[in-house]
Short mmCIF file of C-alpha atoms in Angstrom, two decimals:
data_model
loop_
_atom_site.label_atom_id
_atom_site.label_comp_id
_atom_site.label_asym_id
_atom_site.label_seq_id
_atom_site.Cartn_x
_atom_site.Cartn_y
_atom_site.Cartn_z
CA UNK X 3 -7.97 24.97 0.83
CA UNK X 4 -7.91 22.66 -2.21
CA UNK X 5 -4.98 20.37 -2.97
CA UNK X 6 -4.80 19.41 -6.63
CA UNK X 7 -2.64 16.50 -7.85
CA UNK X 8 -1.12 16.79 -11.29
CA UNK X 9 -0.05 13.56 -13.01
CA UNK X 10 1.38 12.41 -16.31
CA UNK X 11 0.47 9.69 -18.78
CA UNK X 12 2.77 7.48 -20.81
CA UNK X 13 0.26 5.23 -22.56
CA UNK X 14 -1.35 5.67 -25.95
CA UNK X 15 -4.96 6.71 -25.50
CA UNK X 16 -7.43 4.61 -27.47
CA UNK X 17 -9.76 7.62 -27.64
CA UNK X 18 -8.88 11.28 -27.21
CA UNK X 19 -10.00 14.71 -28.33
CA UNK X 20 -6.94 16.93 -28.81
CA UNK X 21 -9.13 19.67 -30.36
CA UNK X 22 -10.65 20.07 -26.91
CA UNK X 23 -7.43 19.45 -25.02
CA UNK X 24 -5.12 21.94 -26.72
CA UNK X 25 -7.02 24.64 -24.87
CA UNK X 26 -5.61 23.17 -21.66
CA UNK X 27 -2.04 21.91 -21.10
CA UNK X 28 -1.55 18.14 -20.94
CA UNK X 29 1.27 15.65 -21.39
CA UNK X 30 2.54 15.00 -24.91
CA UNK X 31 3.77 11.43 -24.41
CA UNK X 32 0.56 9.80 -25.58
CA UNK X 33 0.47 11.99 -28.68
CA UNK X 34 4.00 10.91 -29.61
CA UNK X 35 3.08 7.27 -29.09
CA UNK X 36 0.22 7.84 -31.51
CA UNK X 37 2.62 9.32 -34.04
CA UNK X 38 5.06 6.41 -33.77
CA UNK X 39 2.31 3.84 -34.17
CA UNK X 40 0.12 5.52 -36.80
CA UNK X 41 2.34 8.04 -38.59
CA UNK X 42 0.30 11.02 -37.44
CA UNK X 43 -0.32 13.04 -34.32
CA UNK X 44 -3.86 12.56 -33.00
CA UNK X 45 -6.61 14.92 -34.01
CA UNK X 46 -9.72 13.16 -32.71
CA UNK X 47 -8.78 9.54 -32.16
CA UNK X 48 -11.47 6.99 -31.46
CA UNK X 49 -11.10 3.29 -30.70
CA UNK X 50 -7.44 3.31 -31.79
CA UNK X 51 -8.24 5.03 -35.07
CA UNK X 52 -8.43 8.61 -36.35
CA UNK X 53 -11.91 9.98 -36.99
CA UNK X 54 -10.90 13.47 -38.26
CA UNK X 55 -14.03 14.84 -36.60
CA UNK X 56 -12.58 18.24 -35.79
CA UNK X 57 -10.37 20.77 -37.57
CA UNK X 58 -6.84 22.04 -37.10
CA UNK X 59 -3.73 20.31 -35.76
CA UNK X 60 -4.38 20.38 -32.01
CA UNK X 61 -1.69 17.96 -30.80
CA UNK X 62 0.93 20.69 -31.26
CA UNK X 63 -0.55 22.80 -28.50
CA UNK X 64 -0.71 19.78 -26.19
CA UNK X 65 2.93 18.82 -26.65
CA UNK X 66 4.33 22.36 -26.64
CA UNK X 67 2.10 23.31 -23.71
CA UNK X 68 3.23 20.30 -21.72
CA UNK X 69 6.85 21.31 -22.26
CA UNK X 70 6.15 24.95 -21.40
CA UNK X 71 4.67 23.90 -18.08
CA UNK X 72 7.60 21.68 -17.19
CA UNK X 73 7.03 18.24 -18.73
CA UNK X 74 10.28 16.63 -19.81
CA UNK X 75 9.41 12.93 -19.84
CA UNK X 76 9.30 12.57 -23.63
CA UNK X 77 11.69 12.75 -26.57
CA UNK X 78 11.83 16.49 -27.16
CA UNK X 79 13.69 16.41 -30.48
CA UNK X 80 11.41 13.68 -31.83
CA UNK X 81 8.39 15.74 -30.80
CA UNK X 82 9.67 18.78 -32.68
CA UNK X 83 10.45 16.72 -35.78
CA UNK X 84 6.97 15.19 -35.75
CA UNK X 85 5.22 18.53 -35.33
CA UNK X 86 7.27 20.26 -38.02
CA UNK X 87 6.74 17.37 -40.44
CA UNK X 88 3.00 17.54 -39.99
CA UNK X 89 3.04 21.34 -40.39
CA UNK X 90 5.13 21.36 -43.57
CA UNK X 91 4.57 18.11 -45.47
CA UNK X 92 1.38 16.78 -47.14
CA UNK X 93 -0.71 14.80 -44.68
CA UNK X 94 -4.30 14.14 -43.71
CA UNK X 95 -4.20 16.13 -40.47
CA UNK X 96 -3.67 19.41 -42.35
CA UNK X 97 -5.31 18.82 -45.75
CA UNK X 98 -5.55 22.56 -46.52
CA UNK X 99 -2.03 23.59 -45.50
CA UNK X 100 -0.56 23.64 -49.01
CA UNK X 101 -3.40 25.86 -50.20
CA UNK X 102 -2.92 28.15 -47.23
CA UNK X 103 0.79 28.39 -48.01
CA UNK X 104 0.21 29.30 -51.65
CA UNK X 105 -2.69 31.74 -51.23
CA UNK X 106 -2.22 33.03 -47.70
CA UNK X 107 -5.73 31.95 -46.73
CA UNK X 108 -8.00 28.92 -47.16
CA UNK X 109 -10.69 29.66 -49.77
CA UNK X 110 -14.31 29.04 -48.90
CA UNK X 111 -14.90 27.42 -52.30
CA UNK X 112 -11.73 25.32 -52.34
CA UNK X 113 -11.68 21.56 -52.82
CA UNK X 114 -9.75 19.63 -50.17
CA UNK X 115 -11.15 16.10 -50.72
CA UNK X 116 -10.01 14.68 -47.44
CA UNK X 117 -10.63 14.04 -43.82
CA UNK X 118 -13.92 15.72 -43.04
CA UNK X 119 -12.58 19.16 -44.02
CA UNK X 120 -14.92 22.08 -43.35
CA UNK X 121 -14.93 25.57 -41.89
CA UNK X 122 -11.98 27.19 -43.71
CA UNK X 123 -11.74 30.29 -41.51
CA UNK X 124 -11.85 28.29 -38.29
CA UNK X 125 -9.40 25.78 -39.76
CA UNK X 126 -7.01 28.56 -40.69
CA UNK X 127 -7.16 29.94 -37.16
CA UNK X 128 -6.49 26.50 -35.74
CA UNK X 129 -3.50 26.03 -38.07
CA UNK X 130 -2.17 29.43 -36.98
CA UNK X 131 -2.49 28.59 -33.30
CA UNK X 132 -0.76 25.26 -33.91
CA UNK X 133 2.03 26.97 -35.85
CA UNK X 134 2.68 29.40 -33.03
CA UNK X 135 2.72 26.57 -30.50
CA UNK X 136 5.36 24.76 -32.57
CA UNK X 137 7.29 28.01 -33.00
CA UNK X 138 7.33 28.64 -29.26
CA UNK X 139 8.45 25.09 -28.59
CA UNK X 140 11.17 25.29 -31.25
CA UNK X 141 12.46 28.53 -29.78
CA UNK X 142 12.72 26.96 -26.34
CA UNK X 143 14.85 24.19 -27.88
CA UNK X 144 17.10 26.70 -29.62
CA UNK X 145 15.73 26.19 -33.15
CA UNK X 146 15.41 29.84 -34.16
CA UNK X 147 14.90 29.11 -37.87
CA UNK X 148 11.77 27.05 -37.20
CA UNK X 149 10.59 29.63 -34.70
CA UNK X 150 10.89 32.48 -37.19
CA UNK X 151 9.28 30.54 -40.02
CA UNK X 152 6.22 29.32 -38.13
CA UNK X 153 5.76 32.38 -35.91
CA UNK X 154 5.61 34.44 -39.10
CA UNK X 155 3.26 32.03 -40.84
CA UNK X 156 0.95 32.03 -37.82
CA UNK X 157 0.02 35.64 -38.55
CA UNK X 158 -1.85 34.88 -41.78
CA UNK X 159 -5.16 35.26 -39.92
CA UNK X 160 -4.77 38.88 -41.01
CA UNK X 161 -5.54 37.80 -44.58
CA UNK X 162 -9.13 36.96 -43.61
CA UNK X 163 -9.64 39.86 -41.22
CA UNK X 164 -11.92 42.50 -42.69
CA UNK X 165 -10.99 45.89 -41.26
CA UNK X 166 -14.29 47.26 -42.50
CA UNK X 167 -16.41 44.90 -40.42
CA UNK X 168 -13.95 44.14 -37.63
CA UNK X 169 -14.42 40.38 -38.07
CA UNK X 170 -12.73 37.43 -39.64
CA UNK X 171 -14.60 36.57 -42.85
CA UNK X 172 -14.49 33.80 -45.41
CA UNK X 173 -13.08 34.54 -48.86
CA UNK X 174 -13.54 32.85 -52.20
CA UNK X 175 -10.58 31.64 -54.21
CA UNK X 176 -10.61 34.87 -56.26
CA UNK X 177 -10.10 36.88 -53.07
CA UNK X 178 -13.64 38.22 -52.84
CA UNK X 179 -15.42 38.09 -49.49
CA UNK X 180 -18.30 35.64 -49.23
CA UNK X 181 -21.47 37.81 -49.47
CA UNK X 182 -24.29 38.05 -46.97
CA UNK X 183 -22.02 38.57 -43.98
CA UNK X 184 -23.29 39.35 -40.50
CA UNK X 185 -21.49 38.86 -37.17
CA UNK X 186 -23.70 35.86 -36.48
CA UNK X 187 -22.90 34.07 -39.74
CA UNK X 188 -21.57 30.53 -39.55
CA UNK X 189 -20.19 30.57 -43.10
CA UNK X 190 -16.57 29.47 -42.87
CA UNK X 191 -16.75 28.48 -39.21
CA UNK X 192 -17.23 25.24 -37.29
CA UNK X 193 -18.99 23.78 -34.27
CA UNK X 194 -22.12 25.86 -34.77
CA UNK X 195 -20.09 28.98 -34.09
CA UNK X 196 -20.03 32.36 -35.79
CA UNK X 197 -17.68 35.10 -36.89
CA UNK X 198 -18.47 36.93 -33.65
CA UNK X 199 -17.39 33.95 -31.55
CA UNK X 200 -14.33 32.89 -33.52
CA UNK X 201 -12.78 36.29 -34.28
CA UNK X 202 -11.29 36.67 -30.76
CA UNK X 203 -9.43 33.38 -31.09
CA UNK X 204 -6.10 34.89 -32.09
CA UNK X 205 -4.63 33.82 -28.77
CA UNK X 206 -1.06 34.17 -30.00
CA UNK X 207 -1.24 37.81 -31.09
CA UNK X 208 -4.04 39.58 -29.29
CA UNK X 209 -2.19 42.87 -29.46
CA UNK X 210 -2.37 42.87 -33.26
CA UNK X 211 -6.02 41.74 -33.23
CA UNK X 212 -7.00 44.50 -30.81
CA UNK X 213 -5.20 47.11 -32.90
CA UNK X 214 -6.86 45.82 -36.07
CA UNK X 215 -10.23 46.08 -34.36
CA UNK X 216 -9.68 49.77 -33.57
CA UNK X 217 -7.80 49.72 -30.28
CA UNK X 218 -8.58 49.03 -26.64
CA UNK X 219 -11.84 50.98 -26.35
CA UNK X 220 -13.33 49.47 -29.48
CA UNK X 221 -12.28 45.97 -28.50
CA UNK X 222 -13.61 46.37 -24.96
CA UNK X 223 -17.01 47.23 -26.39
CA UNK X 224 -16.81 44.16 -28.60
CA UNK X 225 -16.00 41.94 -25.61
CA UNK X 226 -18.83 43.58 -23.65
CA UNK X 227 -21.26 42.66 -26.42
CA UNK X 228 -20.06 39.04 -26.40
CA UNK X 229 -20.40 38.59 -22.65
CA UNK X 230 -23.77 40.17 -21.91
CA UNK X 231 -25.73 36.90 -21.86
CA UNK X 232 -23.74 33.97 -20.53
CA UNK X 233 -26.65 31.69 -19.71
CA UNK X 234 -28.49 31.90 -23.05
CA UNK X 235 -25.96 32.93 -25.69
CA UNK X 236 -26.96 33.82 -29.21
CA UNK X 237 -24.82 33.56 -32.34
CA UNK X 238 -23.35 36.95 -31.49
CA UNK X 239 -22.55 36.09 -27.87
CA UNK X 240 -19.70 34.12 -26.38
CA UNK X 241 -20.78 30.53 -25.80
CA UNK X 242 -18.75 29.42 -22.79
CA UNK X 243 -20.09 25.87 -23.15
CA UNK X 244 -18.05 25.53 -26.35
CA UNK X 245 -14.25 25.62 -26.64
CA UNK X 246 -13.80 28.45 -29.18
CA UNK X 247 -15.29 30.92 -26.70
CA UNK X 248 -13.71 29.88 -23.41
CA UNK X 249 -10.73 32.20 -23.67
CA UNK X 250 -12.82 35.27 -24.48
CA UNK X 251 -13.40 36.53 -20.88
CA UNK X 252 -9.65 36.65 -20.30
CA UNK X 253 -8.98 39.04 -23.18
CA UNK X 254 -9.87 42.16 -21.19
CA UNK X 255 -6.49 41.67 -19.53
CA UNK X 256 -4.92 42.64 -22.86
CA UNK X 257 -6.92 45.86 -23.21
CA UNK X 258 -5.98 47.41 -19.87
CA UNK X 259 -9.25 46.35 -18.18
CA UNK X 260 -8.30 43.33 -16.04
CA UNK X 261 -11.19 43.99 -13.64
CA UNK X 262 -13.56 43.14 -16.46
CA UNK X 263 -11.86 39.76 -16.85
CA UNK X 264 -12.31 39.17 -13.13
CA UNK X 265 -15.99 40.11 -13.26
CA UNK X 266 -16.76 38.08 -16.39
CA UNK X 267 -14.98 34.98 -15.13
CA UNK X 268 -16.69 35.15 -11.75
CA UNK X 269 -20.06 35.52 -13.46
CA UNK X 270 -19.36 32.44 -15.57
CA UNK X 271 -18.36 30.44 -12.50
CA UNK X 272 -21.53 31.37 -10.67
CA UNK X 273 -24.00 31.19 -13.56
CA UNK X 274 -22.77 28.15 -15.47
CA UNK X 275 -21.18 25.76 -12.97
CA UNK X 276 -23.13 24.15 -10.14
CA UNK X 277 -22.25 22.13 -7.05
CA UNK X 278 -25.36 20.02 -7.46
CA UNK X 279 -26.60 17.01 -9.49
CA UNK X 280 -28.11 19.18 -12.22
CA UNK X 281 -25.96 18.15 -15.16
CA UNK X 282 -23.43 20.09 -17.18
CA UNK X 283 -24.32 23.22 -19.11
CA UNK X 284 -22.47 21.79 -22.11
CA UNK X 285 -20.31 18.92 -23.31
CA UNK X 286 -17.37 18.62 -20.91
CA UNK X 287 -15.30 17.18 -23.78
CA UNK X 288 -13.09 14.92 -21.68
CA UNK X 289 -12.43 17.63 -19.15
CA UNK X 290 -12.02 20.76 -21.28
CA UNK X 291 -14.77 22.66 -19.47
CA UNK X 292 -13.87 21.26 -16.05
CA UNK X 293 -10.25 22.27 -16.48
CA UNK X 294 -11.34 25.82 -17.39
CA UNK X 295 -13.23 25.93 -14.11
CA UNK X 296 -10.26 24.67 -12.11
CA UNK X 297 -7.90 27.19 -13.71
CA UNK X 298 -10.35 30.02 -13.15
CA UNK X 299 -10.90 29.10 -9.50
CA UNK X 300 -7.15 29.24 -9.00
CA UNK X 301 -7.18 32.72 -10.53
CA UNK X 302 -5.37 32.31 -13.83
CA UNK X 303 -5.71 30.80 -17.29
CA UNK X 304 -3.28 29.54 -20.00
CA UNK X 305 -4.31 31.91 -22.77
CA UNK X 306 -1.82 30.98 -25.49
CA UNK X 307 -1.50 27.29 -26.42
CA UNK X 308 2.08 26.08 -26.46
CA UNK X 309 3.33 28.67 -23.98
CA UNK X 310 3.30 29.15 -20.23
CA UNK X 311 1.54 32.52 -20.50
CA UNK X 312 -1.00 32.82 -17.70
CA UNK X 313 -3.62 35.56 -17.64
CA UNK X 314 -4.55 36.61 -14.12
CA UNK X 315 -8.12 36.62 -12.89
CA UNK X 316 -9.45 36.55 -9.33
CA UNK X 317 -8.74 33.44 -7.21
CA UNK X 318 -11.64 31.99 -5.28
CA UNK X 319 -9.57 30.46 -2.50
CA UNK X 320 -7.45 32.23 0.07
CA UNK X 321 -4.81 29.56 -0.41
CA UNK X 322 -4.37 26.74 -2.94
CA UNK X 323 -1.67 24.09 -3.12
CA UNK X 324 -0.93 22.30 -6.40
CA UNK X 325 0.96 19.02 -6.06
CA UNK X 326 3.11 18.53 -9.16
CA UNK X 327 4.08 15.24 -10.76
CA UNK X 328 7.47 15.30 -9.00
CA UNK X 329 5.64 15.73 -5.67
CA UNK X 330 6.80 19.31 -5.33
CA UNK X 331 4.11 21.70 -4.18
CA UNK X 332 3.19 25.02 -5.70
CA UNK X 333 1.58 27.36 -3.17
CA UNK X 334 -0.76 30.14 -4.27
CA UNK X 335 -2.02 32.82 -1.91
CA UNK X 336 -4.70 35.37 -2.66
CA UNK X 337 -3.71 38.91 -1.82
CA UNK X 338 -6.22 40.64 0.41
CA UNK X 339 -7.41 44.12 -0.38
CA UNK X 340 -6.14 46.69 2.09
CA UNK X 341 -8.62 48.53 4.24
#
């Protein structure tokens, strides 16, 4: 029976990778300290500076997720003000936001002249996820106007979804799709990923994505195709060593096939993680991959950044006890199948 301590941090991290961390809940105190000292929420801070290595606005998911899972040891109103300011005013964390607001998508051939900008489709998805995280947080604080505004704006992924292909695709400024598309294309995407790998990352509205893809049966087949080769993924397979893919196995739970989530997650645990000195199958990114493994072993996963939504899988342990920061214990028991 594992016992897992959960702590909090109040210091400003000299180096952090929120792009990796927003896929797992963490405390928001350090992010706010960054904002107070630098005027921006961290994106990929390094040696007390901002490197802008990755895309999106990932601190929002960290702060909102921390609150959703019970963290209260930070200035909640200040956090909301900081997140909203960064989502609505010109800044270097979201250099393409004004273009996205005016056109409804981020053009592939646009000029953004700042901060290592690349991968407009991936960036748009990251902005959308961040917007929904802020919206969820605002709603929990009673700010319905901000919730409605950003929850609505977070749905603009639909402007780059091609119903004909079933994938998110890059568009030029004139609205035309970038030619030469295939599911394995990296045009418009980041981190060596592809349309096939990034399209599922609409964590905040999977129902709409599944419907747009043709419904449960069609989407199940799509997920099947992504998860057929976990150990040696191609450009058209989920790469569970890289953050954009790590939520994919959990999406069967949204199509009425939760047993497929259980099977896919268990296969990933057994094929990709080892209790031996053989090295990691990918970059752990300051604990992003390790935290996925811990969540999955417990039998659930935080699918939607900024919320407390947990998708159920299959717990490995008969009983697990999580010790929270206030020293309270959360007990989890695996139900046994009846004979």
